[in-house]
Amino acid sequence: MTKVDDDCRYCSVVSKANREDPIGTAGTVDEWLLVEVPQPWKTHLWEAKPQFQPLLQVVEKLASQPIRYFKTRLLAIAPDKTHTHPELVRVFHYKRPAKIFAQYTKQEYLLPLAQVAPLVEALLFQPRQLIRFQQYQQPTEHIREILICTHANYDRACGRFGYPLYKQLRKQYATENLRVWQTNHFGGHQFAPTLIDFPNGQVWGHLEIDILDCLIYRQGDVDQLRPFYRGWTGLSKFEQIAEREIWMQVGWDWLNYEKTGRILVQEEGGMKKKLLKSIFKRLPCPKFKLLVERWNEQATWVKLEISYTSKDGNKWGTYSAIVKQTGIVTTKLKSGDDAPLASVNQYSIEELRN
């Protein structure tokens, strides 16, 4: 076991030692773009890869639609000798299929580098043009993809703890129907080693070897995964907190239920939304909505609903929950001897009804 006194320069060691709960930190994502990018990866990966600048320019066009921009994630995955074609680039596109859903829909392409930016243009802005890329599409909808952040140049904790986990998963769990990839920074490196599980879009952190069987095979007592679950990216922060508690009660069947969330009432911490509106009233509507959404993540008390239905329609309903701030813990948001400590809110479920 890592000694906290010796390794306190790693942000994830401080976070775990202080029992920071990772739930609610997964982010909310409507669509994911995963692109094979050769290592090494510098801190600012994309800027250091001039051959991928056309791709980056296409993705940055989303900035004119701020809410969509922040709910679309571009990630690099490292080529793997088992799967990679030396002259082609692999691209995954995972997309939310509807408001209520259980898994992201998947498209995979294997194509020349010069075609990557045009493909992404079609995926993001011109879906009718995707017919041009049918020859590159791969029949891999049935394959589960596991991504582990090993981006050490962004934060050393991801290399120190992420890479050994990647090697373990790659050696012990990879099959024809499950592939394991290294990925770059996707947030929350204080929870290293951190992982994304596709196509369901669950995010994990503070992972330990002895819970991998449960996570990968989805067998055993689901409650043992509670301390490692960062949340499901189909929901917002407080919805993720409630969703974990529901999952712990329902069990493994919950993963197959289509679900969606809705915030009903919330109490703001600090500045009220009325004052926020007076400050930002001149901003374009999408930017204002984004700022309000970000500010809402600082609420101290939230009432919400999680609606669900089984795929066969035989089970359905709505959970109501109250999420309340219950304390503050000290964490470290970045590794390094001089990196400052930070205080983060911790939450729990005060009430959950079905």
mmCIF file of C-alpha atoms in Angstrom:
data_model
loop_
_atom_site.group_PDB
_atom_site.id
_atom_site.type_symbol
_atom_site.label_atom_id
_atom_site.label_comp_id
_atom_site.label_asym_id
_atom_site.label_seq_id
_atom_site.Cartn_x
_atom_site.Cartn_y
_atom_site.Cartn_z
ATOM 1 C CA MET A 1 0.000 0.000 0.000
ATOM 2 C CA THR A 2 1.201 3.512 -0.827
ATOM 3 C CA LYS A 3 2.374 5.465 2.192
ATOM 4 C CA VAL A 4 0.605 8.813 2.473
ATOM 5 C CA ASP A 5 3.581 10.522 4.160
ATOM 6 C CA ASP A 6 5.920 9.452 1.359
ATOM 7 C CA ASP A 7 3.577 10.159 -1.552
ATOM 8 C CA CYS A 8 1.597 13.202 -0.435
ATOM 9 C CA ARG A 9 2.898 15.018 -3.527
ATOM 10 C CA TYR A 10 0.366 12.943 -5.502
ATOM 11 C CA CYS A 11 -3.051 14.564 -5.505
ATOM 12 C CA SER A 12 -4.883 11.232 -5.507
ATOM 13 C CA VAL A 13 -3.071 10.057 -2.377
ATOM 14 C CA VAL A 14 -4.197 13.155 -0.466
ATOM 15 C CA SER A 15 -7.750 12.819 -1.807
ATOM 16 C CA LYS A 16 -8.031 9.174 -0.839
ATOM 17 C CA ALA A 17 -6.393 9.615 2.563
ATOM 18 C CA ASN A 18 -8.899 12.371 3.395
ATOM 19 C CA ARG A 19 -11.773 10.178 2.169
ATOM 20 C CA GLU A 20 -12.967 12.513 -0.546
ATOM 21 C CA ASP A 21 -16.082 10.952 -2.057
ATOM 22 C CA PRO A 22 -15.692 10.907 -5.862
ATOM 23 C CA ILE A 23 -19.425 10.710 -6.633
ATOM 24 C CA GLY A 24 -20.816 13.534 -8.746
ATOM 25 C CA THR A 25 -17.515 14.316 -10.475
ATOM 26 C CA ALA A 26 -18.000 12.380 -13.728
ATOM 27 C CA GLY A 27 -19.192 15.350 -15.765
ATOM 28 C CA THR A 28 -22.252 15.420 -18.023
ATOM 29 C CA VAL A 29 -21.506 14.350 -21.592
ATOM 30 C CA ASP A 30 -23.814 14.035 -24.588
ATOM 31 C CA GLU A 31 -21.218 12.826 -27.081
ATOM 32 C CA TRP A 32 -17.675 11.490 -26.930
ATOM 33 C CA LEU A 33 -15.020 11.543 -29.655
ATOM 34 C CA LEU A 34 -12.095 9.156 -29.139
ATOM 35 C CA VAL A 35 -9.202 9.384 -31.582
ATOM 36 C CA GLU A 36 -6.017 7.318 -31.770
ATOM 37 C CA VAL A 37 -3.035 9.607 -31.203
ATOM 38 C CA PRO A 38 0.545 8.295 -31.021
ATOM 39 C CA GLN A 39 2.432 8.813 -27.780
ATOM 40 C CA PRO A 40 4.305 10.576 -26.231
ATOM 41 C CA TRP A 41 1.654 13.010 -25.062
ATOM 42 C CA LYS A 42 2.805 16.377 -23.761
ATOM 43 C CA THR A 43 0.831 18.405 -21.213
ATOM 44 C CA HIS A 44 -1.108 20.176 -23.942
ATOM 45 C CA LEU A 45 -1.483 17.134 -26.126
ATOM 46 C CA TRP A 46 -3.405 18.468 -29.121
ATOM 47 C CA GLU A 47 -1.329 21.633 -29.564
ATOM 48 C CA ALA A 48 1.793 19.453 -29.698
ATOM 49 C CA LYS A 49 0.373 17.278 -32.506
ATOM 50 C CA PRO A 50 0.250 19.494 -35.635
ATOM 51 C CA GLN A 51 -1.079 16.621 -37.759
ATOM 52 C CA PHE A 52 -4.293 16.741 -35.708
ATOM 53 C CA GLN A 53 -4.879 20.504 -35.959
ATOM 54 C CA PRO A 54 -7.584 20.120 -38.656
ATOM 55 C CA LEU A 55 -9.479 17.840 -36.246
ATOM 56 C CA LEU A 56 -9.110 20.319 -33.392
ATOM 57 C CA GLN A 57 -10.409 23.163 -35.579
ATOM 58 C CA VAL A 58 -13.554 21.177 -36.356
ATOM 59 C CA VAL A 59 -14.220 20.435 -32.675
ATOM 60 C CA GLU A 60 -13.614 24.063 -31.693
ATOM 61 C CA LYS A 61 -16.448 25.132 -33.994
ATOM 62 C CA LEU A 62 -18.708 23.912 -31.200
ATOM 63 C CA ALA A 63 -17.581 26.900 -29.121
ATOM 64 C CA SER A 64 -20.306 28.973 -30.801
ATOM 65 C CA GLN A 65 -22.765 26.635 -29.049
ATOM 66 C CA PRO A 66 -21.322 26.725 -25.498
ATOM 67 C CA ILE A 67 -23.637 24.189 -23.870
ATOM 68 C CA ARG A 68 -22.996 21.602 -26.570
ATOM 69 C CA TYR A 69 -19.287 22.460 -26.570
ATOM 70 C CA PHE A 70 -18.942 21.622 -22.882
ATOM 71 C CA LYS A 71 -21.010 18.449 -23.285
ATOM 72 C CA THR A 72 -18.874 17.094 -26.124
ATOM 73 C CA ARG A 73 -15.596 15.494 -25.060
ATOM 74 C CA LEU A 74 -12.599 14.872 -27.311
ATOM 75 C CA LEU A 75 -10.157 12.285 -25.974
ATOM 76 C CA ALA A 76 -6.987 10.733 -27.330
ATOM 77 C CA ILE A 77 -6.427 6.993 -27.026
ATOM 78 C CA ALA A 78 -2.998 5.439 -27.401
ATOM 79 C CA PRO A 79 -2.484 3.021 -30.302
ATOM 80 C CA ASP A 80 -2.411 -0.614 -29.192
ATOM 81 C CA LYS A 81 -0.303 -3.167 -31.052
ATOM 82 C CA THR A 82 -3.124 -5.718 -30.965
ATOM 83 C CA HIS A 83 -5.734 -3.485 -32.583
ATOM 84 C CA THR A 84 -3.943 -0.621 -34.318
ATOM 85 C CA HIS A 85 -3.399 -0.402 -38.072
ATOM 86 C CA PRO A 86 -0.035 1.270 -38.784
ATOM 87 C CA GLU A 87 -1.406 3.409 -41.644
ATOM 88 C CA LEU A 88 -4.905 4.171 -40.354
ATOM 89 C CA VAL A 89 -6.452 6.089 -37.446
ATOM 90 C CA ARG A 90 -9.228 4.706 -35.257
ATOM 91 C CA VAL A 91 -12.097 7.031 -34.298
ATOM 92 C CA PHE A 92 -14.926 6.261 -31.886
ATOM 93 C CA HIS A 93 -18.091 8.338 -31.610
ATOM 94 C CA TYR A 94 -20.370 7.699 -28.642
ATOM 95 C CA LYS A 95 -23.622 9.650 -28.566
ATOM 96 C CA ARG A 96 -26.599 10.003 -26.237
ATOM 97 C CA PRO A 97 -29.434 8.419 -28.261
ATOM 98 C CA ALA A 98 -32.329 10.126 -26.453
ATOM 99 C CA LYS A 99 -33.202 12.049 -23.302
ATOM 100 C CA ILE A 100 -33.845 8.772 -21.460
ATOM 101 C CA PHE A 101 -31.286 6.062 -22.181
ATOM 102 C CA ALA A 102 -29.031 3.381 -20.698
ATOM 103 C CA GLN A 103 -26.046 3.319 -23.062
ATOM 104 C CA TYR A 104 -24.424 5.576 -25.610
ATOM 105 C CA THR A 105 -24.728 4.537 -29.236
ATOM 106 C CA LYS A 106 -21.391 3.671 -30.795
ATOM 107 C CA GLN A 107 -19.809 4.216 -34.188
ATOM 108 C CA GLU A 108 -16.233 3.170 -34.919
ATOM 109 C CA TYR A 109 -14.165 4.090 -37.970
ATOM 110 C CA LEU A 110 -10.711 3.082 -39.194
ATOM 111 C CA LEU A 111 -9.517 5.550 -41.818
ATOM 112 C CA PRO A 112 -6.574 7.582 -43.179
ATOM 113 C CA LEU A 113 -5.445 10.565 -41.119
ATOM 114 C CA ALA A 114 -6.485 12.999 -43.875
ATOM 115 C CA GLN A 115 -10.080 11.778 -43.530
ATOM 116 C CA VAL A 116 -10.333 12.197 -39.738
ATOM 117 C CA ALA A 117 -11.292 15.896 -39.712
ATOM 118 C CA PRO A 118 -13.907 15.469 -42.503
ATOM 119 C CA LEU A 119 -15.377 12.489 -40.643
ATOM 120 C CA VAL A 120 -15.665 14.462 -37.401
ATOM 121 C CA GLU A 121 -17.232 17.366 -39.330
ATOM 122 C CA ALA A 122 -19.897 14.940 -40.542
ATOM 123 C CA LEU A 123 -20.394 13.357 -37.103
ATOM 124 C CA LEU A 124 -20.845 16.699 -35.353
ATOM 125 C CA PHE A 125 -22.474 18.920 -37.971
ATOM 126 C CA GLN A 126 -23.447 17.067 -41.167
ATOM 127 C CA PRO A 127 -24.779 13.565 -40.367
ATOM 128 C CA ARG A 128 -26.142 13.177 -43.900
ATOM 129 C CA GLN A 129 -22.541 13.159 -45.114
ATOM 130 C CA LEU A 130 -21.669 10.056 -43.078
ATOM 131 C CA ILE A 131 -22.565 7.890 -46.050
ATOM 132 C CA ARG A 132 -19.212 8.978 -47.534
ATOM 133 C CA PHE A 133 -17.427 7.157 -44.703
ATOM 134 C CA GLN A 134 -19.329 3.855 -44.680
ATOM 135 C CA GLN A 135 -16.357 2.013 -46.157
ATOM 136 C CA TYR A 136 -14.346 2.872 -43.022
ATOM 137 C CA GLN A 137 -16.977 1.904 -40.454
ATOM 138 C CA GLN A 138 -16.245 -1.090 -38.193
ATOM 139 C CA PRO A 139 -18.882 -3.577 -36.911
ATOM 140 C CA THR A 140 -17.892 -3.273 -33.242
ATOM 141 C CA GLU A 141 -21.108 -2.169 -31.511
ATOM 142 C CA HIS A 142 -20.901 -5.316 -29.335
ATOM 143 C CA ILE A 143 -17.393 -4.554 -28.011
ATOM 144 C CA ARG A 144 -16.961 -2.943 -24.594
ATOM 145 C CA GLU A 145 -14.206 -0.313 -24.393
ATOM 146 C CA ILE A 146 -12.384 0.475 -21.122
ATOM 147 C CA LEU A 147 -10.345 3.705 -20.974
ATOM 148 C CA ILE A 148 -7.793 4.478 -18.237
ATOM 149 C CA CYS A 149 -6.106 7.857 -17.921
ATOM 150 C CA THR A 150 -2.307 7.454 -18.029
ATOM 151 C CA HIS A 151 -1.527 11.062 -19.034
ATOM 152 C CA ALA A 152 1.470 11.544 -16.715
ATOM 153 C CA ASN A 153 2.578 14.812 -18.347
ATOM 154 C CA TYR A 154 -0.739 16.376 -17.367
ATOM 155 C CA ASP A 155 -0.630 15.051 -13.810
ATOM 156 C CA ARG A 156 1.958 12.656 -12.433
ATOM 157 C CA ALA A 157 -0.661 10.724 -10.427
ATOM 158 C CA CYS A 158 -2.196 9.456 -13.669
ATOM 159 C CA GLY A 159 1.119 7.911 -14.675
ATOM 160 C CA ARG A 160 2.019 6.639 -11.210
ATOM 161 C CA PHE A 161 -1.341 4.940 -10.572
ATOM 162 C CA GLY A 162 -3.092 4.842 -13.950
ATOM 163 C CA TYR A 163 -0.470 2.994 -15.971
ATOM 164 C CA PRO A 164 -0.144 -0.014 -13.597
ATOM 165 C CA LEU A 165 -3.939 -0.335 -13.597
ATOM 166 C CA TYR A 166 -3.972 -0.224 -17.397
ATOM 167 C CA LYS A 167 -1.372 -3.011 -17.536
ATOM 168 C CA GLN A 168 -3.371 -5.129 -15.093
ATOM 169 C CA LEU A 169 -6.627 -4.673 -16.986
ATOM 170 C CA ARG A 170 -4.947 -5.219 -20.337
ATOM 171 C CA LYS A 171 -3.324 -8.461 -19.147
ATOM 172 C CA GLN A 172 -6.138 -9.978 -17.117
ATOM 173 C CA TYR A 173 -9.426 -8.769 -18.606
ATOM 174 C CA ALA A 174 -8.959 -7.915 -22.302
ATOM 175 C CA THR A 175 -10.836 -10.249 -24.670
ATOM 176 C CA GLU A 176 -12.303 -10.174 -28.158
ATOM 177 C CA ASN A 177 -15.316 -8.413 -26.670
ATOM 178 C CA LEU A 178 -13.491 -6.077 -24.273
ATOM 179 C CA ARG A 179 -10.648 -3.762 -25.245
ATOM 180 C CA VAL A 180 -8.536 -1.708 -22.842
ATOM 181 C CA TRP A 181 -7.042 1.647 -23.877
ATOM 182 C CA GLN A 182 -4.828 4.351 -22.429
ATOM 183 C CA THR A 183 -6.389 7.791 -22.660
ATOM 184 C CA ASN A 184 -5.384 11.364 -21.945
ATOM 185 C CA HIS A 185 -6.680 13.659 -19.211
ATOM 186 C CA PHE A 186 -10.484 13.725 -18.826
ATOM 187 C CA GLY A 187 -10.711 15.435 -15.444
ATOM 188 C CA GLY A 188 -10.522 14.390 -11.817
ATOM 189 C CA HIS A 189 -6.914 13.264 -11.632
ATOM 190 C CA GLN A 190 -7.143 13.569 -7.826
ATOM 191 C CA PHE A 191 -9.104 10.321 -8.169
ATOM 192 C CA ALA A 192 -6.337 8.498 -10.078
ATOM 193 C CA PRO A 193 -6.428 5.795 -11.192
ATOM 194 C CA THR A 194 -9.583 6.837 -13.010
ATOM 195 C CA LEU A 195 -11.457 4.981 -15.730
ATOM 196 C CA ILE A 196 -14.359 5.310 -18.200
ATOM 197 C CA ASP A 197 -16.466 2.264 -19.110
ATOM 198 C CA PHE A 198 -18.159 2.369 -22.544
ATOM 199 C CA PRO A 199 -20.811 2.079 -23.879
ATOM 200 C CA ASN A 200 -22.605 2.789 -20.588
ATOM 201 C CA GLY A 201 -20.463 5.860 -19.764
ATOM 202 C CA GLN A 202 -19.759 5.197 -16.092
ATOM 203 C CA VAL A 203 -16.680 6.874 -14.615
ATOM 204 C CA TRP A 204 -14.572 5.432 -11.781
ATOM 205 C CA GLY A 205 -11.786 6.654 -9.495
ATOM 206 C CA HIS A 206 -9.472 5.697 -6.602
ATOM 207 C CA LEU A 207 -9.574 2.214 -8.112
ATOM 208 C CA GLU A 208 -8.024 -0.806 -6.420
ATOM 209 C CA ILE A 209 -7.034 -4.134 -7.942
ATOM 210 C CA ASP A 210 -9.246 -6.239 -5.683
ATOM 211 C CA ILE A 211 -12.505 -4.688 -6.923
ATOM 212 C CA LEU A 212 -11.779 -5.155 -10.653
ATOM 213 C CA ASP A 213 -13.568 -8.515 -10.882
ATOM 214 C CA CYS A 214 -16.734 -6.904 -9.560
ATOM 215 C CA LEU A 215 -16.437 -3.898 -11.867
ATOM 216 C CA ILE A 216 -15.595 -5.804 -15.051
ATOM 217 C CA TYR A 217 -17.693 -8.965 -14.609
ATOM 218 C CA ARG A 218 -20.587 -7.142 -12.883
ATOM 219 C CA GLN A 219 -21.009 -9.845 -10.300
ATOM 220 C CA GLY A 220 -21.112 -9.879 -6.514
ATOM 221 C CA ASP A 221 -22.210 -7.247 -4.029
ATOM 222 C CA VAL A 222 -22.542 -3.976 -5.955
ATOM 223 C CA ASP A 223 -22.146 -1.974 -2.728
ATOM 224 C CA GLN A 224 -18.409 -2.727 -2.694
ATOM 225 C CA LEU A 225 -18.103 -0.353 -5.686
ATOM 226 C CA ARG A 226 -19.657 2.602 -3.834
ATOM 227 C CA PRO A 227 -16.378 4.347 -2.794
ATOM 228 C CA PHE A 228 -14.979 4.190 -6.345
ATOM 229 C CA TYR A 229 -17.947 5.423 -8.390
ATOM 230 C CA ARG A 230 -17.622 8.931 -9.827
ATOM 231 C CA GLY A 231 -20.968 8.766 -11.592
ATOM 232 C CA TRP A 232 -22.833 8.161 -14.831
ATOM 233 C CA THR A 233 -22.166 10.799 -17.487
ATOM 234 C CA GLY A 234 -25.774 10.708 -18.692
ATOM 235 C CA LEU A 235 -26.774 12.731 -15.611
ATOM 236 C CA SER A 236 -25.742 15.996 -13.955
ATOM 237 C CA LYS A 237 -23.765 16.269 -10.708
ATOM 238 C CA PHE A 238 -26.551 15.956 -8.116
ATOM 239 C CA GLU A 239 -28.451 13.450 -10.213
ATOM 240 C CA GLN A 240 -25.300 11.295 -10.220
ATOM 241 C CA ILE A 241 -25.238 11.363 -6.425
ATOM 242 C CA ALA A 242 -28.840 10.131 -6.242
ATOM 243 C CA GLU A 243 -28.306 7.598 -9.044
ATOM 244 C CA ARG A 244 -25.530 5.888 -7.094
ATOM 245 C CA GLU A 245 -27.809 5.344 -4.118
ATOM 246 C CA ILE A 246 -30.561 3.924 -6.345
ATOM 247 C CA TRP A 247 -28.097 1.581 -8.046
ATOM 248 C CA MET A 248 -26.815 0.350 -4.692
ATOM 249 C CA GLN A 249 -30.399 -0.529 -3.706
ATOM 250 C CA VAL A 250 -31.634 -2.006 -6.993
ATOM 251 C CA GLY A 251 -28.491 -3.938 -7.916
ATOM 252 C CA TRP A 252 -27.029 -4.895 -11.272
ATOM 253 C CA ASP A 253 -30.317 -4.755 -13.185
ATOM 254 C CA TRP A 254 -30.224 -0.971 -12.776
ATOM 255 C CA LEU A 255 -27.469 -0.701 -15.408
ATOM 256 C CA ASN A 256 -29.891 -1.904 -18.091
ATOM 257 C CA TYR A 257 -32.669 0.531 -17.191
ATOM 258 C CA GLU A 258 -33.108 3.612 -19.333
ATOM 259 C CA LYS A 259 -33.053 6.680 -17.123
ATOM 260 C CA THR A 260 -33.103 10.460 -16.977
ATOM 261 C CA GLY A 261 -32.988 13.096 -14.245
ATOM 262 C CA ARG A 262 -34.626 16.388 -13.405
ATOM 263 C CA ILE A 263 -33.778 19.039 -10.799
ATOM 264 C CA LEU A 264 -36.942 20.250 -9.056
ATOM 265 C CA VAL A 265 -35.755 22.693 -6.386
ATOM 266 C CA GLN A 266 -32.382 23.785 -5.100
ATOM 267 C CA GLU A 267 -30.934 26.124 -2.530
ATOM 268 C CA GLU A 268 -27.968 28.125 -3.739
ATOM 269 C CA GLY A 269 -24.797 28.527 -1.748
ATOM 270 C CA GLY A 270 -23.450 32.082 -1.587
ATOM 271 C CA MET A 271 -24.602 34.448 -4.371
ATOM 272 C CA LYS A 272 -28.239 33.976 -5.398
ATOM 273 C CA LYS A 273 -29.261 33.290 -8.970
ATOM 274 C CA LYS A 274 -31.048 36.667 -9.124
ATOM 275 C CA LEU A 275 -27.732 38.461 -8.625
ATOM 276 C CA LEU A 276 -26.094 36.160 -11.164
ATOM 277 C CA LYS A 277 -28.725 37.179 -13.713
ATOM 278 C CA SER A 278 -28.088 40.865 -13.079
ATOM 279 C CA ILE A 279 -24.367 40.407 -13.735
ATOM 280 C CA PHE A 280 -24.642 38.262 -16.837
ATOM 281 C CA LYS A 281 -27.909 39.534 -18.349
ATOM 282 C CA ARG A 282 -26.099 40.910 -21.411
ATOM 283 C CA LEU A 283 -24.514 37.588 -22.329
ATOM 284 C CA PRO A 284 -25.978 35.540 -25.198
ATOM 285 C CA CYS A 285 -28.565 33.035 -24.019
ATOM 286 C CA PRO A 286 -26.441 29.850 -24.445
ATOM 287 C CA LYS A 287 -23.556 31.358 -22.457
ATOM 288 C CA PHE A 288 -25.900 32.502 -19.708
ATOM 289 C CA LYS A 289 -27.474 29.046 -19.466
ATOM 290 C CA LEU A 290 -24.022 27.506 -19.205
ATOM 291 C CA LEU A 291 -23.000 29.861 -16.398
ATOM 292 C CA VAL A 292 -26.193 29.128 -14.478
ATOM 293 C CA GLU A 293 -25.620 25.401 -14.972
ATOM 294 C CA ARG A 294 -22.073 25.673 -13.635
ATOM 295 C CA TRP A 295 -23.237 27.798 -10.710
ATOM 296 C CA ASN A 296 -25.958 25.272 -9.886
ATOM 297 C CA GLU A 297 -23.238 22.744 -9.061
ATOM 298 C CA GLN A 298 -22.495 24.772 -5.903
ATOM 299 C CA ALA A 299 -25.984 24.251 -4.444
ATOM 300 C CA THR A 300 -26.152 23.149 -0.806
ATOM 301 C CA TRP A 301 -29.536 21.408 -1.015
ATOM 302 C CA VAL A 302 -31.243 19.861 -4.052
ATOM 303 C CA LYS A 303 -34.532 18.048 -4.614
ATOM 304 C CA LEU A 304 -34.619 15.992 -7.803
ATOM 305 C CA GLU A 305 -36.211 13.117 -9.659
ATOM 306 C CA ILE A 306 -34.721 10.126 -11.473
ATOM 307 C CA SER A 307 -37.151 8.435 -13.882
ATOM 308 C CA TYR A 308 -36.457 4.944 -15.210
ATOM 309 C CA THR A 309 -37.899 2.194 -17.372
ATOM 310 C CA SER A 310 -36.754 -1.312 -18.235
ATOM 311 C CA LYS A 311 -36.196 -2.019 -21.920
ATOM 312 C CA ASP A 312 -39.211 -4.344 -22.030
ATOM 313 C CA GLY A 313 -41.359 -1.715 -20.323
ATOM 314 C CA ASN A 314 -42.391 -4.022 -17.490
ATOM 315 C CA LYS A 315 -40.650 -1.966 -14.815
ATOM 316 C CA TRP A 316 -40.831 1.801 -14.663
ATOM 317 C CA GLY A 317 -41.190 4.606 -12.167
ATOM 318 C CA THR A 318 -39.657 7.724 -10.661
ATOM 319 C CA TYR A 319 -37.439 8.146 -7.627
ATOM 320 C CA SER A 320 -37.487 11.424 -5.740
ATOM 321 C CA ALA A 321 -34.415 12.354 -3.723
ATOM 322 C CA ILE A 322 -33.021 15.131 -1.592
ATOM 323 C CA VAL A 323 -29.265 15.654 -1.868
ATOM 324 C CA LYS A 324 -27.734 17.752 0.897
ATOM 325 C CA GLN A 325 -24.274 19.089 1.617
ATOM 326 C CA THR A 326 -23.043 17.318 4.723
ATOM 327 C CA GLY A 327 -19.495 18.592 5.090
ATOM 328 C CA ILE A 328 -16.243 19.724 3.527
ATOM 329 C CA VAL A 329 -13.009 17.829 3.022
ATOM 330 C CA THR A 330 -9.526 18.947 2.105
ATOM 331 C CA THR A 331 -8.143 17.648 -1.157
ATOM 332 C CA LYS A 332 -5.412 18.368 -3.667
ATOM 333 C CA LEU A 333 -6.538 19.155 -7.210
ATOM 334 C CA LYS A 334 -3.104 18.752 -8.786
ATOM 335 C CA SER A 335 0.015 16.773 -7.937
ATOM 336 C CA GLY A 336 3.254 18.421 -6.897
ATOM 337 C CA ASP A 337 5.014 19.449 -3.713
ATOM 338 C CA ASP A 338 3.916 23.072 -4.140
ATOM 339 C CA ALA A 339 0.353 22.400 -5.320
ATOM 340 C CA PRO A 340 -2.115 24.050 -2.906
ATOM 341 C CA LEU A 341 -4.788 22.231 -0.974
ATOM 342 C CA ALA A 342 -8.443 22.923 -1.678
ATOM 343 C CA SER A 343 -11.747 22.496 0.134
ATOM 344 C CA VAL A 344 -14.549 20.632 -1.608
ATOM 345 C CA ASN A 345 -18.163 20.060 -0.604
ATOM 346 C CA GLN A 346 -19.342 16.577 0.274
ATOM 347 C CA TYR A 347 -22.936 15.424 -0.161
ATOM 348 C CA SER A 348 -25.227 12.639 0.946
ATOM 349 C CA ILE A 349 -28.791 11.483 0.326
ATOM 350 C CA GLU A 350 -31.143 12.783 2.971
ATOM 351 C CA GLU A 351 -34.281 11.218 1.511
ATOM 352 C CA LEU A 352 -34.950 8.721 -1.309
ATOM 353 C CA ARG A 353 -38.424 7.555 -2.328
ATOM 354 C CA ASN A 354 -39.821 5.503 -5.197
#
